[in-house]
mmCIF file of C-alpha atoms in Angstrom:
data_model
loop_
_atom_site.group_PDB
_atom_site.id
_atom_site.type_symbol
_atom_site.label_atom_id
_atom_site.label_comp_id
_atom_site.label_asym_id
_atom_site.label_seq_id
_atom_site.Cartn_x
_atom_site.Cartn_y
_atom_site.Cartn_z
ATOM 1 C CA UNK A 227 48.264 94.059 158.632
ATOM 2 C CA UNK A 228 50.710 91.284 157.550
ATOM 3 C CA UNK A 229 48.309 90.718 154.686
ATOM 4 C CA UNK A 230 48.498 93.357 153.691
ATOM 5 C CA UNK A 231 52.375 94.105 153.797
ATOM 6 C CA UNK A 232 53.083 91.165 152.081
ATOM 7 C CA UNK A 233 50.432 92.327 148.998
ATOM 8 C CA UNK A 234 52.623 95.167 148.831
ATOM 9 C CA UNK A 235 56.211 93.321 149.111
ATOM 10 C CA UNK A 236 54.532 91.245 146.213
ATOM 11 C CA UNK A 237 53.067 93.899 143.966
ATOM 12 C CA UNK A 238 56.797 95.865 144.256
ATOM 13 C CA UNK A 239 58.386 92.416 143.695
ATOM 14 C CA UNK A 240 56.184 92.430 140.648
ATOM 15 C CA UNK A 241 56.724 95.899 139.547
ATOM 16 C CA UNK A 242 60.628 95.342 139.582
ATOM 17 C CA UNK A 243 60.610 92.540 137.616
ATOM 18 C CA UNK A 244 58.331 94.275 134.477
ATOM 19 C CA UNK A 245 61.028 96.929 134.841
ATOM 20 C CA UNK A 246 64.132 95.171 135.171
ATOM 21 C CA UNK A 247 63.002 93.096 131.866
ATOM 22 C CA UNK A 248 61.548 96.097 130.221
ATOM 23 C CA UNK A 249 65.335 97.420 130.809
ATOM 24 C CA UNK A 250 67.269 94.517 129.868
ATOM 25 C CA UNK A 251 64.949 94.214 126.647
ATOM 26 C CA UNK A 252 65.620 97.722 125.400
ATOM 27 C CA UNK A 253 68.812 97.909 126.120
ATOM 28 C CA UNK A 254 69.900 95.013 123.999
ATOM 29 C CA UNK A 255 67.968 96.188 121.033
ATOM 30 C CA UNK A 256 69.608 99.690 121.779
ATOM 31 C CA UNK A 257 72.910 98.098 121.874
ATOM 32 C CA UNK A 258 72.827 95.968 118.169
ATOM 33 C CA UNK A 259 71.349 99.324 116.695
ATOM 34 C CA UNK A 260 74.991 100.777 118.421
ATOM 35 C CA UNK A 261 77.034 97.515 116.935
ATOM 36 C CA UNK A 262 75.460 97.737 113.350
ATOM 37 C CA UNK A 263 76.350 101.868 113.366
ATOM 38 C CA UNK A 264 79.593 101.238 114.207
ATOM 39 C CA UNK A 265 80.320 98.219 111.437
ATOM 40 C CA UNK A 266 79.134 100.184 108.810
ATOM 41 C CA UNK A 267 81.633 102.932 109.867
ATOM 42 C CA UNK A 268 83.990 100.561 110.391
ATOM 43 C CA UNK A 269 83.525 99.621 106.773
ATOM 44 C CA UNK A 270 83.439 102.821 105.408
ATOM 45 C CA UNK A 271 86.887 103.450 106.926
ATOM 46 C CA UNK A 272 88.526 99.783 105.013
ATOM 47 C CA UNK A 273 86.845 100.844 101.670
ATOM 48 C CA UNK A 274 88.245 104.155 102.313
ATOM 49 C CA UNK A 275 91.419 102.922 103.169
ATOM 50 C CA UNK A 276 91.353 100.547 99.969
ATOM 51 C CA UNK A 277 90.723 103.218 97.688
ATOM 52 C CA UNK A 278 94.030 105.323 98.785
ATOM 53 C CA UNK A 279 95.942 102.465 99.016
ATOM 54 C CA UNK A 280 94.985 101.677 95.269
ATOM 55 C CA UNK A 281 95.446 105.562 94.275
ATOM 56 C CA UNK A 282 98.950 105.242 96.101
ATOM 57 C CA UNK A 283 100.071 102.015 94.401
ATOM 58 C CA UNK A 284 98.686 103.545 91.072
ATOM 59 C CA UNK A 285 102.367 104.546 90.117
ATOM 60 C CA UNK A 286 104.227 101.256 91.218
ATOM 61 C CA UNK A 287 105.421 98.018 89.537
ATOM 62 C CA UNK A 288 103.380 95.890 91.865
ATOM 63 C CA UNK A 289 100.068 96.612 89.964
ATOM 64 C CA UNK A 290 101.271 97.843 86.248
ATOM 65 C CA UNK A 291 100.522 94.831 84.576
ATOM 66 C CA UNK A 292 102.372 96.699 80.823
ATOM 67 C CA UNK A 293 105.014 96.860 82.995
ATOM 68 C CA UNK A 294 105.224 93.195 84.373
ATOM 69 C CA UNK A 295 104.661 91.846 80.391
ATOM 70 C CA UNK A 296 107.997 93.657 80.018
ATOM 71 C CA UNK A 297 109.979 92.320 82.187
ATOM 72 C CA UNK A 298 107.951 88.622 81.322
ATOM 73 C CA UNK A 299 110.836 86.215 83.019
ATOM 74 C CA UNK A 300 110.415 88.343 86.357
ATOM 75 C CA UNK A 301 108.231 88.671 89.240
ATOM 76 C CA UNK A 302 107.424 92.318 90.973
ATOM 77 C CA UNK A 303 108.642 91.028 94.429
ATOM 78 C CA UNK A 304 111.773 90.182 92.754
ATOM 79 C CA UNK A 305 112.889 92.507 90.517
ATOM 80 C CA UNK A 306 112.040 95.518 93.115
ATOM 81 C CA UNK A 307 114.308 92.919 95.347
ATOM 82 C CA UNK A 308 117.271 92.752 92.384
ATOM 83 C CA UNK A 309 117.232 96.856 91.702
ATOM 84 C CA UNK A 310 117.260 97.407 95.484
ATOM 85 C CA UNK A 311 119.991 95.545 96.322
ATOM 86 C CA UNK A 312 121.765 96.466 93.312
ATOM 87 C CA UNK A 313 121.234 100.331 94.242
ATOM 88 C CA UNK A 314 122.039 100.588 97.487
ATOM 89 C CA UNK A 315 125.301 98.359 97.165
ATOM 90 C CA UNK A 316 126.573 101.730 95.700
ATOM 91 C CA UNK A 317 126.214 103.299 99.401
ATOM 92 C CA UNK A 318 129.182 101.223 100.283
ATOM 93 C CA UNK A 319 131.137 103.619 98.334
ATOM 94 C CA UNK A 320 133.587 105.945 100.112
ATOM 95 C CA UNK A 321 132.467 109.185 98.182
ATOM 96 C CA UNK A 322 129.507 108.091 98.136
ATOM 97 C CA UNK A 323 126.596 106.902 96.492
ATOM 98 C CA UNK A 324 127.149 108.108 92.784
ATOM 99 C CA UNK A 325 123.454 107.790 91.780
ATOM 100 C CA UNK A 326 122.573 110.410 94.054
ATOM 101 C CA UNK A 327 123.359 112.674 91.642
ATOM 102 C CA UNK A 328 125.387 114.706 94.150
ATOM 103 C CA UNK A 329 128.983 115.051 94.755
ATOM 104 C CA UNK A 330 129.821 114.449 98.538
ATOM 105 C CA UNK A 331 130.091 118.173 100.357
ATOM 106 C CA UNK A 332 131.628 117.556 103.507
ATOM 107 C CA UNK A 333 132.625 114.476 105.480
ATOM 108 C CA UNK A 334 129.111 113.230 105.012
ATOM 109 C CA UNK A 335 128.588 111.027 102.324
ATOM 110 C CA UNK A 336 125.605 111.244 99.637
ATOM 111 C CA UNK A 337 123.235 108.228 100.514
ATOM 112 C CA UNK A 338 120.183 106.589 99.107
ATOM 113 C CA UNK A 339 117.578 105.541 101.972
ATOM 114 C CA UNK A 340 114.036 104.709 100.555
ATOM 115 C CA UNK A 341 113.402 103.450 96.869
ATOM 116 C CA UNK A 342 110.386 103.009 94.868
ATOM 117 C CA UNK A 343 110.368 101.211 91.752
ATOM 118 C CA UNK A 344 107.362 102.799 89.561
ATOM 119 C CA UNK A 345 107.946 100.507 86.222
ATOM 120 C CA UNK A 346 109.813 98.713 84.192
ATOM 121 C CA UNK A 347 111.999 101.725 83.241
ATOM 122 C CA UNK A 348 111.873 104.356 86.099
ATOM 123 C CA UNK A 349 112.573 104.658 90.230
ATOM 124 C CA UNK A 350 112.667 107.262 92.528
ATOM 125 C CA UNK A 351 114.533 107.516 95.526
ATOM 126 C CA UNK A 352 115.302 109.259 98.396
ATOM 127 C CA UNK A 353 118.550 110.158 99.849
ATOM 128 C CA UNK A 354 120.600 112.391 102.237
ATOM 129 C CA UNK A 355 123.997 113.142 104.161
ATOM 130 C CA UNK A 356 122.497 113.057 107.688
ATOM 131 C CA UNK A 357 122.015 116.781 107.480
ATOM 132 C CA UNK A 358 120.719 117.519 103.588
ATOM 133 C CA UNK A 359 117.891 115.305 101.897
ATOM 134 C CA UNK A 360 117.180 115.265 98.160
ATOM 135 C CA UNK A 361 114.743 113.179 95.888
ATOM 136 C CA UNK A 362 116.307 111.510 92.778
ATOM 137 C CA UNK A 363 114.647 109.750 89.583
ATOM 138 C CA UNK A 364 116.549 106.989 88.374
ATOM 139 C CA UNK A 365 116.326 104.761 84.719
ATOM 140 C CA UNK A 366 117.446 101.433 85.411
ATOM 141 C CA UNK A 367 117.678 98.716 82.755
ATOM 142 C CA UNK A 368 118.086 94.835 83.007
ATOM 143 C CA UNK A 369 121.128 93.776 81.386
ATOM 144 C CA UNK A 370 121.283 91.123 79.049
ATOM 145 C CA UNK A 371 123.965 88.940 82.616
ATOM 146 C CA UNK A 372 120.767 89.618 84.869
ATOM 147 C CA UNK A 373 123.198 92.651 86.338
ATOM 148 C CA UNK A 374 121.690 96.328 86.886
ATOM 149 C CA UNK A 375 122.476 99.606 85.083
ATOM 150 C CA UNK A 376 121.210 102.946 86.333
ATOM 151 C CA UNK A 377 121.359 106.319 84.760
ATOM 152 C CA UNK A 378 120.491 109.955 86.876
ATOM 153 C CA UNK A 379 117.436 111.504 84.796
ATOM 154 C CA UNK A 380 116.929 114.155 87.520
ATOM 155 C CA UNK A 381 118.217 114.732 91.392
ATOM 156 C CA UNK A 382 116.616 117.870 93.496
ATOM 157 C CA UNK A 383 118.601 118.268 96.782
ATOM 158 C CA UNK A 384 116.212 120.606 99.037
ATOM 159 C CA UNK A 385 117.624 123.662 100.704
ATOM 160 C CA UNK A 386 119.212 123.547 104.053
ATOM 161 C CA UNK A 387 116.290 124.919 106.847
ATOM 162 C CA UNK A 388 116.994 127.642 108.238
ATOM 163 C CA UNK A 389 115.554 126.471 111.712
#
């Protein structure tokens, strides 16, 4: 009888142990096919991401190489730098930023937030009074003292909601 029991004990030992590797086995095969699924999404998303990053940038000094023969002596990073500082130092003004291309309404003044420099010639910008927002395009030229000149080409102030 204890032969016998201990034949079985052994045979279920046995048993377990073809299972537990046939487990262990599969699993890890089953898990690399999961990890090698998941990387290819994963890059599918950054080459995804890439592409709309280049179609976003299309428009933008950064990668307009015309542009950047224009202005030869500068670099992107600093000319975007130079206009930007030079542009919003006009929000200091007491009426007012006056490339807005909006007289101030109210108490509020007119001022520019958010600029993009496209080229060598153009920028647009965003702006607003803390309670009306507007979108202006802006010519900007490099002086022959290094100093900044703008000019309004357009400014679109967008109707007050009605929320």
């Amino acid at each position: 009888m204890k032969k016998s029991l201990f034949l079985y004990l052994f045979i279920v030992a046995v048993l377990m142990n073809i299972f537990t590797y046939k487990y262990f086995s599969s699993k890890g095969s089953d898990d690399i096919k999961i990890l090698t699924t998941s990387n290819k999404k994963m890059k599918d998303s950054i080459t995804s991401i890439a592409d709309k990053m280049y179609e976003a940038n299309y428009f933008s000094i950064e990668h307009n190489d015309r542009a950047l023969n224009y202005l030869e002596k500068y670099e992107a990073k600093d000319i975007i730098k130079k206009v930007n500082d030079a542009l919003l130092a006009f929000n200091d003004n007491k009426e007012g930023n006056q490339y807005t291309g909006q007289l101030k309404l109210s108490e509020q003044k007119f001022i520019i937030n958010k600029i993009k420099v496209i080229n060598h010639r153009w920028i647009i910008a965003d702006y607003s009074n803390g309670t009306l927002w507007g979108e202006v395009l802006l010519k900007y030229f490099v002086n022959e003292d290094e100093t900044i000149s703008f000019e309004v080409i357009e400014s679109y102030l967008y109707p007050a909601s009605l929320n």
